Short mmCIF file of C-alpha atoms and ligand atoms in Angstrom, two decimals:
data_model
loop_
_atom_site.label_atom_id
_atom_site.label_comp_id
_atom_site.label_asym_id
_atom_site.label_seq_id
_atom_site.Cartn_x
_atom_site.Cartn_y
_atom_site.Cartn_z
CA UNK A 1 42.31 -1.00 -84.29
CA UNK A 2 45.42 1.08 -84.53
CA UNK A 3 43.79 4.43 -83.85
CA UNK A 4 42.75 3.39 -80.36
CA UNK A 5 46.31 3.23 -79.08
CA UNK A 6 47.68 6.70 -78.40
CA UNK A 7 51.32 5.65 -78.06
CA UNK A 8 51.39 4.22 -81.54
CA UNK A 9 51.15 7.66 -83.10
CA UNK A 10 54.54 8.66 -81.74
CA UNK A 11 56.35 5.63 -83.17
CA UNK A 12 58.07 6.81 -86.37
CA UNK A 13 57.59 3.56 -88.27
CA UNK A 14 53.97 3.36 -87.34
CA UNK A 15 53.40 7.02 -88.29
CA UNK A 16 54.79 6.28 -91.73
CA UNK A 17 52.28 3.51 -92.35
CA UNK A 18 49.24 5.36 -91.08
CA UNK A 19 47.12 7.20 -93.61
CA UNK A 20 46.96 10.95 -93.00
CA UNK A 21 43.41 10.50 -91.93
CA UNK A 22 44.15 7.73 -89.44
CA UNK A 23 46.94 9.88 -88.04
CA UNK A 24 44.57 12.82 -87.73
CA UNK A 25 42.01 10.60 -86.03
CA UNK A 26 44.69 9.56 -83.56
CA UNK A 27 45.60 13.14 -82.85
CA UNK A 28 41.95 14.11 -82.51
CA UNK A 29 41.48 11.19 -80.12
CA UNK A 30 44.40 12.40 -78.03
CA UNK A 31 43.18 16.02 -77.99
CA UNK A 32 39.61 14.98 -77.26
CA UNK A 33 40.73 12.74 -74.42
CA UNK A 34 42.39 15.71 -72.76
CA UNK A 35 39.16 17.74 -72.76
CA UNK A 36 36.46 17.18 -70.20
CA UNK A 37 34.32 14.76 -72.18
CA UNK A 38 30.58 15.09 -72.43
CA UNK A 39 30.41 12.24 -74.93
CA UNK A 40 28.04 9.43 -74.09
CA UNK A 41 29.27 6.13 -72.77
CA UNK A 42 29.13 4.37 -76.14
CA UNK A 43 29.51 0.89 -74.68
CA UNK A 44 26.05 1.29 -73.18
CA UNK A 45 24.61 1.54 -76.72
CA UNK A 46 26.17 -1.53 -78.34
CA UNK A 47 24.28 -4.80 -78.30
CA UNK A 48 25.75 -8.17 -77.36
CA UNK A 49 26.28 -9.14 -81.00
CA UNK A 50 28.37 -6.04 -81.60
CA UNK A 51 30.36 -6.37 -78.38
CA UNK A 52 31.17 -9.96 -79.32
CA UNK A 53 32.91 -8.88 -82.54
CA UNK A 54 36.64 -9.48 -82.34
CA UNK A 55 39.30 -8.01 -84.62
CA UNK A 56 40.38 -10.36 -87.38
CA UNK A 57 43.98 -11.42 -86.75
CA UNK A 58 44.68 -11.28 -90.47
CA UNK A 59 42.91 -7.95 -91.17
CA UNK A 60 44.91 -6.38 -88.32
CA UNK A 61 48.14 -7.11 -90.24
CA UNK A 62 46.99 -4.98 -93.20
CA UNK A 63 48.54 -1.63 -92.11
CA UNK A 64 51.95 -3.24 -91.48
CA UNK A 65 52.28 -4.30 -95.11
CA UNK A 66 53.55 -0.91 -96.18
CA UNK A 67 56.41 -0.73 -93.62
CA UNK A 68 59.56 -0.50 -95.72
CA UNK A 69 61.46 -3.81 -95.71
CA UNK A 70 58.51 -5.86 -94.40
CA UNK A 71 58.44 -9.38 -95.82
CA UNK A 72 54.90 -10.68 -95.69
CA UNK A 73 54.27 -14.36 -95.17
CA UNK A 74 51.13 -13.33 -93.34
CA UNK A 75 47.78 -12.52 -94.97
CA UNK A 76 46.52 -14.84 -97.71
CA UNK A 77 46.83 -12.30 -100.50
CA UNK A 78 46.49 -13.82 -103.94
CA UNK A 79 49.57 -13.36 -106.12
CA UNK A 80 48.74 -10.24 -108.15
CA UNK A 81 50.64 -11.51 -111.21
CA UNK A 82 47.57 -13.69 -111.77
CA UNK A 83 45.35 -10.59 -112.18
CA UNK A 84 44.78 -9.98 -115.91
CA UNK A 85 44.55 -6.15 -115.80
CA UNK A 86 47.23 -3.59 -116.63
CA UNK A 87 45.06 -0.47 -116.53
CA UNK A 88 41.46 0.61 -116.07
CA UNK A 89 40.22 3.68 -117.83
CA UNK A 90 36.99 5.67 -117.58
CA UNK A 91 36.03 8.42 -120.00
CA UNK A 92 34.10 11.29 -118.45
CA UNK A 93 31.23 13.16 -120.08
CA UNK A 94 33.56 16.07 -120.86
CA UNK A 95 35.78 13.71 -122.88
CA UNK A 96 38.65 13.67 -120.34
CA UNK A 97 39.80 10.40 -118.82
CA UNK A 98 40.77 8.91 -115.52
CA UNK A 99 43.10 5.96 -115.56
CA UNK A 100 44.04 3.52 -112.82
CA UNK A 101 47.46 2.00 -113.39
CA UNK A 102 50.66 1.02 -111.59
CA UNK A 103 50.47 0.95 -107.82
CA UNK A 104 47.12 2.81 -107.81
CA UNK A 105 45.65 -0.03 -109.87
CA UNK A 106 47.31 -2.86 -107.94
CA UNK A 107 46.05 -1.44 -104.66
CA UNK A 108 42.48 -1.45 -105.95
CA UNK A 109 42.69 -4.99 -107.33
CA UNK A 110 44.11 -6.51 -104.15
CA UNK A 111 42.57 -6.94 -100.70
CA UNK A 112 42.86 -3.58 -98.95
CA UNK A 113 42.20 -1.81 -95.67
CA UNK A 114 38.80 -2.42 -94.05
CA UNK A 115 37.86 1.28 -93.48
CA UNK A 116 38.61 2.06 -97.14
CA UNK A 117 41.49 2.98 -99.45
CA UNK A 118 43.47 5.39 -97.28
CA UNK A 119 43.58 8.04 -100.02
CA UNK A 120 39.80 7.97 -100.41
CA UNK A 121 39.26 8.03 -96.63
CA UNK A 122 41.60 11.06 -96.44
CA UNK A 123 39.83 12.82 -99.26
CA UNK A 124 36.32 12.31 -97.84
CA UNK A 125 37.57 13.33 -94.39
CA UNK A 126 38.73 16.60 -95.97
CA UNK A 127 35.30 17.06 -97.55
CA UNK A 128 33.59 16.44 -94.21
CA UNK A 129 35.95 18.82 -92.43
CA UNK A 130 35.42 21.56 -94.99
CA UNK A 131 31.68 21.09 -95.47
CA UNK A 132 30.61 20.31 -91.90
CA UNK A 133 33.47 21.58 -89.69
CA UNK A 134 32.57 19.05 -86.99
CA UNK A 135 33.35 19.74 -83.37
CA UNK A 136 36.94 18.91 -82.43
CA UNK A 137 35.92 18.07 -78.87
CA UNK A 138 35.38 14.42 -79.76
CA UNK A 139 37.37 12.06 -81.92
CA UNK A 140 35.63 10.95 -85.08
CA UNK A 141 36.59 9.16 -88.25
CA UNK A 142 35.36 8.11 -91.68
CA UNK A 143 34.83 4.61 -93.09
CA UNK A 144 33.85 3.64 -96.63
CA UNK A 145 30.86 1.33 -96.95
CA UNK A 146 29.18 -0.43 -99.86
CA UNK A 147 26.68 2.35 -100.40
CA UNK A 148 25.11 4.03 -97.41
CA UNK A 149 22.65 1.14 -97.27
CA UNK A 150 25.48 -1.12 -96.11
CA UNK A 151 26.57 1.46 -93.51
CA UNK A 152 23.01 1.72 -92.22
CA UNK A 153 22.57 -2.06 -92.03
CA UNK A 154 25.77 -2.31 -89.97
CA UNK A 155 24.75 0.56 -87.70
CA UNK A 156 21.34 -0.97 -87.07
CA UNK A 157 22.92 -4.36 -86.43
CA UNK A 158 25.27 -2.81 -83.85
CA UNK A 159 22.54 -1.19 -81.74
CA UNK A 160 19.38 -3.22 -82.17
CA UNK A 161 17.92 -6.60 -81.34
CA UNK A 162 14.66 -8.12 -80.05
CA UNK A 163 15.08 -6.37 -76.70
CA UNK A 164 15.60 -2.84 -77.97
CA UNK A 165 13.60 -0.02 -79.53
CA UNK A 166 14.51 2.41 -82.28
CA UNK A 167 12.96 5.86 -82.71
CA UNK A 168 11.99 6.26 -86.37
CA UNK A 169 10.24 8.92 -88.35
CA UNK A 170 6.83 7.88 -89.60
CA UNK A 171 7.00 7.46 -92.53
CA UNK A 172 10.58 6.39 -93.16
CA UNK A 173 12.81 4.92 -95.87
CA UNK A 174 11.57 1.47 -96.91
CA UNK A 175 15.15 0.23 -97.36
CA UNK A 176 15.83 1.01 -93.71
CA UNK A 177 12.71 -0.92 -92.71
CA UNK A 178 13.94 -3.86 -94.80
CA UNK A 179 17.07 -3.93 -92.62
CA UNK A 180 15.26 -3.25 -89.36
CA UNK A 181 12.33 -5.63 -89.48
CA UNK A 182 14.43 -8.85 -89.37
CA UNK A 183 16.31 -7.51 -86.31
CA UNK A 184 13.05 -7.82 -84.40
CA UNK A 185 13.45 -4.48 -82.62
CA UNK A 186 10.51 -2.34 -81.59
CA UNK A 187 10.02 0.58 -83.99
CA UNK A 188 8.76 3.64 -82.11
CA UNK A 189 7.07 5.93 -84.61
CA UNK A 190 7.61 9.68 -84.29
CA UNK A 191 5.17 11.74 -86.37
CA UNK A 192 6.44 14.07 -89.08
CA UNK A 193 4.98 16.98 -91.03
CA UNK A 194 6.10 18.87 -94.13
CA UNK A 195 9.11 20.17 -92.11
CA UNK A 196 10.22 16.67 -91.11
CA UNK A 197 10.30 15.05 -87.69
CA UNK A 198 8.33 16.88 -84.98
CA UNK A 199 10.69 17.36 -81.99
CA UNK A 200 7.85 17.93 -79.49
CA UNK A 201 6.48 14.49 -80.37
CA UNK A 202 9.91 12.96 -79.80
CA UNK A 203 10.24 14.69 -76.44
CA UNK A 204 6.74 13.61 -75.37
CA UNK A 205 7.40 9.99 -76.38
CA UNK A 206 10.61 9.83 -74.38
CA UNK A 207 9.39 11.84 -71.41
CA UNK A 208 6.32 9.63 -71.05
CA UNK A 209 8.24 6.39 -71.58
CA UNK A 210 7.36 3.84 -68.94
CA UNK A 211 9.97 1.06 -68.84
CA UNK A 212 7.69 -1.28 -66.92
CA UNK A 213 5.14 -1.13 -69.74
CA UNK A 214 7.11 -0.07 -72.82
CA UNK A 215 10.38 -1.95 -72.22
CA UNK A 216 13.89 -0.53 -72.42
CA UNK A 217 13.87 3.19 -73.28
CA UNK A 218 15.06 3.84 -76.86
CA UNK A 219 18.63 5.10 -77.13
CA UNK A 220 18.86 5.72 -80.86
CA UNK A 221 16.96 7.86 -83.36
CA UNK A 222 17.07 7.20 -87.12
CA UNK A 223 16.28 10.23 -89.29
CA UNK A 224 16.57 11.39 -92.90
CA UNK A 225 16.80 15.15 -92.34
CA UNK A 226 17.24 16.47 -95.87
CA UNK A 227 14.87 15.81 -98.80
CA UNK A 228 13.54 12.79 -96.97
CA UNK A 229 12.73 9.55 -98.69
CA UNK A 230 9.71 9.25 -98.96
CA UNK A 231 8.29 12.66 -97.93
CA UNK A 232 10.77 15.07 -99.52
CA UNK A 233 10.71 17.07 -96.25
CA UNK A 234 13.78 18.92 -94.97
CA UNK A 235 14.14 19.41 -91.25
CA UNK A 236 14.48 23.10 -90.37
CA UNK A 237 17.58 24.43 -88.64
CA UNK A 238 15.52 25.19 -85.56
CA UNK A 239 14.23 21.63 -85.39
CA UNK A 240 17.77 20.29 -85.89
CA UNK A 241 18.89 22.37 -82.90
CA UNK A 242 15.99 21.14 -80.80
CA UNK A 243 16.69 17.53 -81.76
CA UNK A 244 20.29 17.85 -80.63
CA UNK A 245 19.18 19.30 -77.31
CA UNK A 246 16.73 16.43 -76.91
CA UNK A 247 19.50 13.96 -77.73
CA UNK A 248 21.52 15.31 -74.81
CA UNK A 249 18.47 15.46 -72.53
CA UNK A 250 17.46 11.84 -73.24
CA UNK A 251 20.99 10.44 -73.82
CA UNK A 252 20.29 9.54 -77.45
CA UNK A 253 22.46 8.83 -80.45
CA UNK A 254 21.21 10.15 -83.80
CA UNK A 255 21.71 8.30 -87.09
CA UNK A 256 21.72 11.07 -89.70
CA UNK A 257 21.02 9.33 -93.01
CA UNK A 258 21.71 12.12 -95.48
CA UNK A 259 22.06 10.88 -99.09
CA UNK A 260 20.14 13.93 -100.42
CA UNK A 261 22.26 16.48 -98.53
CA UNK A 262 23.92 17.76 -101.70
CA UNK A 263 20.61 17.91 -103.59
CA UNK A 264 19.38 21.02 -101.78
CA UNK A 265 17.67 23.57 -104.02
CA UNK A 266 18.32 26.60 -101.82
CA UNK A 267 21.39 28.74 -102.42
CA UNK A 268 23.02 27.78 -99.14
CA UNK A 269 22.98 24.19 -97.85
CA UNK A 270 21.40 23.70 -94.43
CA UNK A 271 23.82 22.58 -91.69
CA UNK A 272 23.98 18.90 -90.92
CA UNK A 273 23.44 17.69 -87.37
CA UNK A 274 26.91 16.13 -87.57
CA UNK A 275 28.26 19.65 -87.91
CA UNK A 276 26.04 21.11 -85.17
CA UNK A 277 26.60 18.45 -82.53
CA UNK A 278 29.25 19.16 -79.91
CA UNK A 279 28.92 16.06 -77.77
CA UNK A 280 29.58 13.12 -80.13
CA UNK A 281 25.98 11.95 -80.56
CA UNK A 282 25.60 11.95 -84.35
CA UNK A 283 26.55 9.23 -86.84
CA UNK A 284 26.40 10.52 -90.38
CA UNK A 285 25.80 8.48 -93.55
CA UNK A 286 26.76 10.03 -96.89
CA UNK A 287 26.39 8.55 -100.33
CA UNK A 288 27.71 9.24 -103.81
CA UNK A 289 24.71 7.41 -105.32
CA UNK A 290 22.68 10.51 -106.13
CA UNK A 291 25.64 12.54 -107.34
CA UNK A 292 28.12 10.32 -109.15
CA UNK A 293 26.81 6.77 -109.58
CA UNK A 294 24.56 4.47 -107.62
CA UNK A 295 26.10 1.36 -109.20
CA UNK A 296 29.60 2.07 -107.88
CA UNK A 297 28.16 1.40 -104.40
CA UNK A 298 30.18 3.90 -102.37
CA UNK A 299 28.93 5.38 -99.12
CA UNK A 300 30.66 6.92 -96.12
CA UNK A 301 30.00 6.69 -92.41
CA UNK A 302 31.37 9.53 -90.27
CA UNK A 303 31.09 8.74 -86.59
CA UNK A 304 32.74 9.01 -83.19
CA UNK A 305 35.73 6.65 -83.25
CA UNK A 306 34.44 4.07 -80.74
CA UNK A 307 31.36 3.66 -82.94
CA UNK A 308 33.29 3.60 -86.21
CA UNK A 309 35.53 0.95 -84.68
CA UNK A 310 32.51 -1.33 -84.05
CA UNK A 311 31.15 -0.77 -87.57
CA UNK A 312 34.53 -1.63 -89.03
CA UNK A 313 34.78 -4.80 -86.93
CA UNK A 314 31.53 -5.82 -88.59
CA UNK A 315 32.96 -4.92 -92.00
CA UNK A 316 36.02 -7.09 -91.26
CA UNK A 317 33.69 -10.07 -91.00
CA UNK A 318 31.30 -9.26 -93.85
CA UNK A 319 32.56 -7.51 -96.98
CA UNK A 320 36.19 -7.19 -95.66
CA UNK A 321 36.18 -3.84 -97.44
CA UNK A 322 34.19 -1.95 -100.09
CA UNK A 323 35.05 -2.80 -103.73
CA UNK A 324 38.58 -1.52 -104.35
CA UNK A 325 38.00 -0.65 -108.02
CA UNK A 326 34.96 1.47 -107.14
CA UNK A 327 36.92 3.22 -104.42
CA UNK A 328 39.87 3.76 -106.77
CA UNK A 329 37.62 5.26 -109.46
CA UNK A 330 35.81 7.54 -107.04
CA UNK A 331 39.09 8.69 -105.55
CA UNK A 332 40.58 9.37 -109.00
CA UNK A 333 37.48 11.33 -110.02
CA UNK A 334 37.25 13.45 -106.87
CA UNK A 335 40.99 14.03 -106.89
CA UNK A 336 40.91 15.14 -110.53
CA UNK A 337 38.01 17.50 -109.85
CA UNK A 338 39.40 18.92 -106.62
CA UNK A 339 37.02 20.74 -104.22
CA UNK A 340 35.98 23.32 -106.85
CA UNK A 341 35.28 20.71 -109.51
CA UNK A 342 33.26 18.66 -107.03
CA UNK A 343 31.19 21.72 -106.07
CA UNK A 344 30.69 22.58 -109.73
CA UNK A 345 29.35 19.07 -110.32
CA UNK A 346 27.09 19.32 -107.26
CA UNK A 347 25.68 22.61 -108.61
CA UNK A 348 25.01 21.06 -112.02
CA UNK A 349 23.23 18.04 -110.56
CA UNK A 350 21.22 20.19 -108.14
CA UNK A 351 20.16 22.56 -110.91
CA UNK A 352 19.03 19.59 -112.98
CA UNK A 353 16.88 18.22 -110.13
CA UNK A 354 15.54 21.69 -109.25
CA UNK A 355 14.30 22.10 -112.83
CA UNK A 356 12.73 18.63 -112.72
CA UNK A 357 11.08 19.46 -109.40
CA UNK A 358 9.62 22.64 -110.90
CA UNK A 359 8.31 20.83 -113.99
CA UNK A 360 6.82 18.08 -111.88
CA UNK A 361 5.18 20.51 -109.46
CA UNK A 362 3.65 22.44 -112.35
CA UNK A 363 2.04 19.24 -113.70
CA UNK A 364 0.99 18.09 -110.23
CA UNK A 365 -0.64 21.46 -109.50
CA UNK A 366 -2.47 21.35 -112.82
CA UNK A 367 -3.87 17.83 -112.45
CA UNK A 368 -3.89 16.91 -108.76
CA UNK A 369 -4.95 20.11 -106.97
CA UNK A 370 -8.07 19.44 -104.91
CA UNK A 371 -7.56 15.67 -105.11
CA UNK A 372 -4.46 15.30 -102.91
CA UNK A 373 -2.29 17.39 -100.60
CA UNK A 374 1.35 17.82 -101.55
CA UNK A 375 4.31 20.18 -101.07
CA UNK A 376 7.25 21.18 -103.23
CA UNK A 377 10.36 19.58 -101.72
CA UNK A 378 13.34 21.82 -100.91
CA UNK A 379 15.76 18.94 -101.57
CA UNK A 380 15.96 15.43 -102.99
CA UNK A 381 13.80 13.78 -105.60
CA UNK A 382 10.47 12.86 -104.00
CA UNK A 383 6.95 14.27 -103.74
CA UNK A 384 4.58 12.85 -101.15
CA UNK A 385 0.88 12.96 -102.04
CA UNK A 386 -1.84 12.55 -99.43
CA UNK A 387 -4.90 11.30 -101.27
CA UNK A 388 -8.03 13.04 -100.02
CA UNK A 389 -10.86 10.84 -98.82
CA UNK A 390 -8.71 7.69 -99.11
CA UNK A 391 -7.81 5.47 -96.16
CA UNK A 392 -5.22 3.29 -97.86
CA UNK A 393 -3.62 3.92 -101.24
CA UNK A 394 -2.21 0.43 -101.78
CA UNK A 395 -4.81 -1.01 -104.17
CA UNK A 396 -5.23 2.29 -105.98
CA UNK A 397 -1.52 2.49 -106.71
CA UNK A 398 -0.69 -1.20 -107.16
CA UNK A 399 -3.67 -2.01 -109.38
CA UNK A 400 -5.55 0.99 -110.77
CA UNK A 401 -2.50 3.21 -111.39
CA UNK A 402 -0.63 0.30 -112.99
CA UNK A 403 -3.62 -0.26 -115.30
CA UNK A 404 -3.27 3.40 -116.30
CA UNK A 405 0.46 2.80 -116.84
CA UNK A 406 1.75 4.99 -114.01
CA UNK A 407 4.15 3.56 -111.43
CA UNK A 408 4.35 5.06 -107.95
CA UNK A 409 4.86 3.61 -104.48
CA UNK A 410 2.02 3.27 -101.95
CA UNK A 411 2.65 4.96 -98.59
CA UNK A 412 2.26 1.67 -96.75
CA UNK A 413 5.76 0.64 -97.93
CA UNK A 414 7.19 3.42 -95.75
CA UNK A 415 5.04 2.91 -92.68
CA UNK A 416 6.97 1.36 -89.78
CA UNK A 417 4.96 -1.65 -88.65
CA UNK A 418 2.71 -1.48 -91.75
CA UNK A 419 -0.91 -0.35 -91.56
CA UNK A 420 -3.03 1.69 -93.95
CA UNK A 421 -1.64 4.88 -95.47
CA UNK A 422 -3.40 7.42 -97.69
CA UNK A 423 -0.03 8.55 -99.07
CA UNK A 424 1.78 7.93 -102.35
CA UNK A 425 5.43 8.56 -103.20
CA UNK A 426 6.36 9.83 -106.65
CA UNK A 427 9.80 10.75 -107.93
CA UNK A 428 10.73 13.33 -110.55
CA UNK A 429 14.24 11.92 -110.99
CA UNK A 430 14.12 10.27 -114.41
CA UNK A 431 10.87 10.79 -116.40
CA UNK A 432 10.90 13.38 -119.16
CA UNK A 433 8.92 16.63 -118.70
CA UNK A 434 6.30 15.31 -121.15
CA UNK A 435 6.06 11.96 -119.34
CA UNK A 436 5.73 13.70 -115.95
CA UNK A 437 2.87 15.78 -117.36
CA UNK A 438 1.17 12.71 -118.83
CA UNK A 439 1.68 10.71 -115.60
CA UNK A 440 0.07 13.47 -113.52
CA UNK A 441 -2.80 13.74 -116.05
CA UNK A 442 -3.45 9.99 -115.73
CA UNK A 443 -3.11 10.14 -111.94
CA UNK A 444 -5.57 13.04 -111.75
CA UNK A 445 -8.01 11.14 -113.97
CA UNK A 446 -7.69 8.09 -111.72
CA UNK A 447 -8.35 10.16 -108.60
CA UNK A 448 -11.50 11.53 -110.26
CA UNK A 449 -12.65 8.01 -111.10
CA UNK A 450 -12.28 6.71 -107.54
CA UNK A 451 -14.02 9.67 -105.94
CA UNK A 452 -16.60 8.33 -103.47
N1 LIG B 501 19.05 6.12 -97.33
C1 LIG B 501 18.06 6.69 -98.01
C2 LIG B 501 17.14 7.63 -97.32
C3 LIG B 501 17.90 6.42 -99.38
O1 LIG B 501 16.90 7.00 -100.04
C4 LIG B 501 18.81 5.53 -100.01
C5 LIG B 501 18.69 5.21 -101.48
N2 LIG B 501 17.45 4.99 -101.95
C6 LIG B 501 19.82 4.96 -99.24
C7 LIG B 501 19.92 5.27 -97.90
C8 LIG B 501 20.80 4.00 -99.83
O2 LIG B 501 21.69 4.66 -100.68
P1 LIG B 501 22.99 3.99 -101.24
O3 LIG B 501 22.80 3.88 -102.71
O4 LIG B 501 24.11 4.90 -100.88
O5 LIG B 501 23.14 2.65 -100.60
#
């Protein structure tokens, strides 16, 4: 990849074809290289499959296309005159419009750069810099993925195989498990409570690890620190600090899957671990799904450059790049809003979910108190019920609740390695206030009926 080669940044022609972000990454790489590095040896974390990924000869030509005077007989780009679009327009809820046309449109309709449309990568890099002010001691960059799910799948694929272990919260996101189970890796469960992952449990697991019995010591932790799916828990600042210290102590990388980061109900958002880490150990996954649209399928990975490089080599051989039209629309929207407009939107969405959370909690308290334990989440869209006197909720939720016309998800779906779970996940994201009240009434009635 271009950003690995320091000399390239000084070549005027090359500078002109690099996006601002790529150029900044190059400069950060150069600055970081000059500092005494405490960053891990990333090569020790990649599996054989990832190390075997080679750059695509054709994809590597992509940045050279915009050198003035370049005649391309290279990449197999379809002739754009065959594309039947002259403009794409989206009307926003406030009645204003965003329109893709001219070169902005043609760029989105054609094959484009693997890490993302340069203007979108630049824009999200600015958001990360402003929101998280990451340490400048280590080079990092941003890549656009097809939702954060795609970023996660690529990250897991890069680190894990039948011979490795991953540290996961128990319970964890079922979509992550769907990606992880086929990789055949060992999932090492770290207990959580209503404040998220318990650092002392993590430390004990790693300190007591016996390679001769347990196999290779885990090198990677996967966590959903804010408004977790499924528990709704948000990891406290203190625990975040402790986790980072443990990462250094045990030479760990942390995958910070944070799609609910912007849905925090407190006045001030809690710091991300990406922002708190000073030794290049955190890979951050962001998503626009819960803020702008889940169907556009746009996510972002922010990671130390050697790691981003490996993820993007995977992308070169899978999706090539995230849908250009989606990227073009998201860029046009965020650019039109500017930082203030984006924040205004975040505040509106957060206020909407906070109100829903309050309505849902009021109904849950009224109908479920004494029948299950539950907490009001400080972020996100989930409430996690622990059914009292129940060993496994699966049949209750899949059969009896469905008969009562209430859909929820049994805790088993979020349990790494399966096994019984007395928990149930419910979301307050879409049902009306009246429907939430009725659902909790029916759920309460059901819990009364199954009482031993
Ligand atoms: N991680 C978590 C914790 C999620 O809850 C979700 C969405 N359900 C994702 C990742 C995937 O989000 P995206 O739509 O960005 O792929």
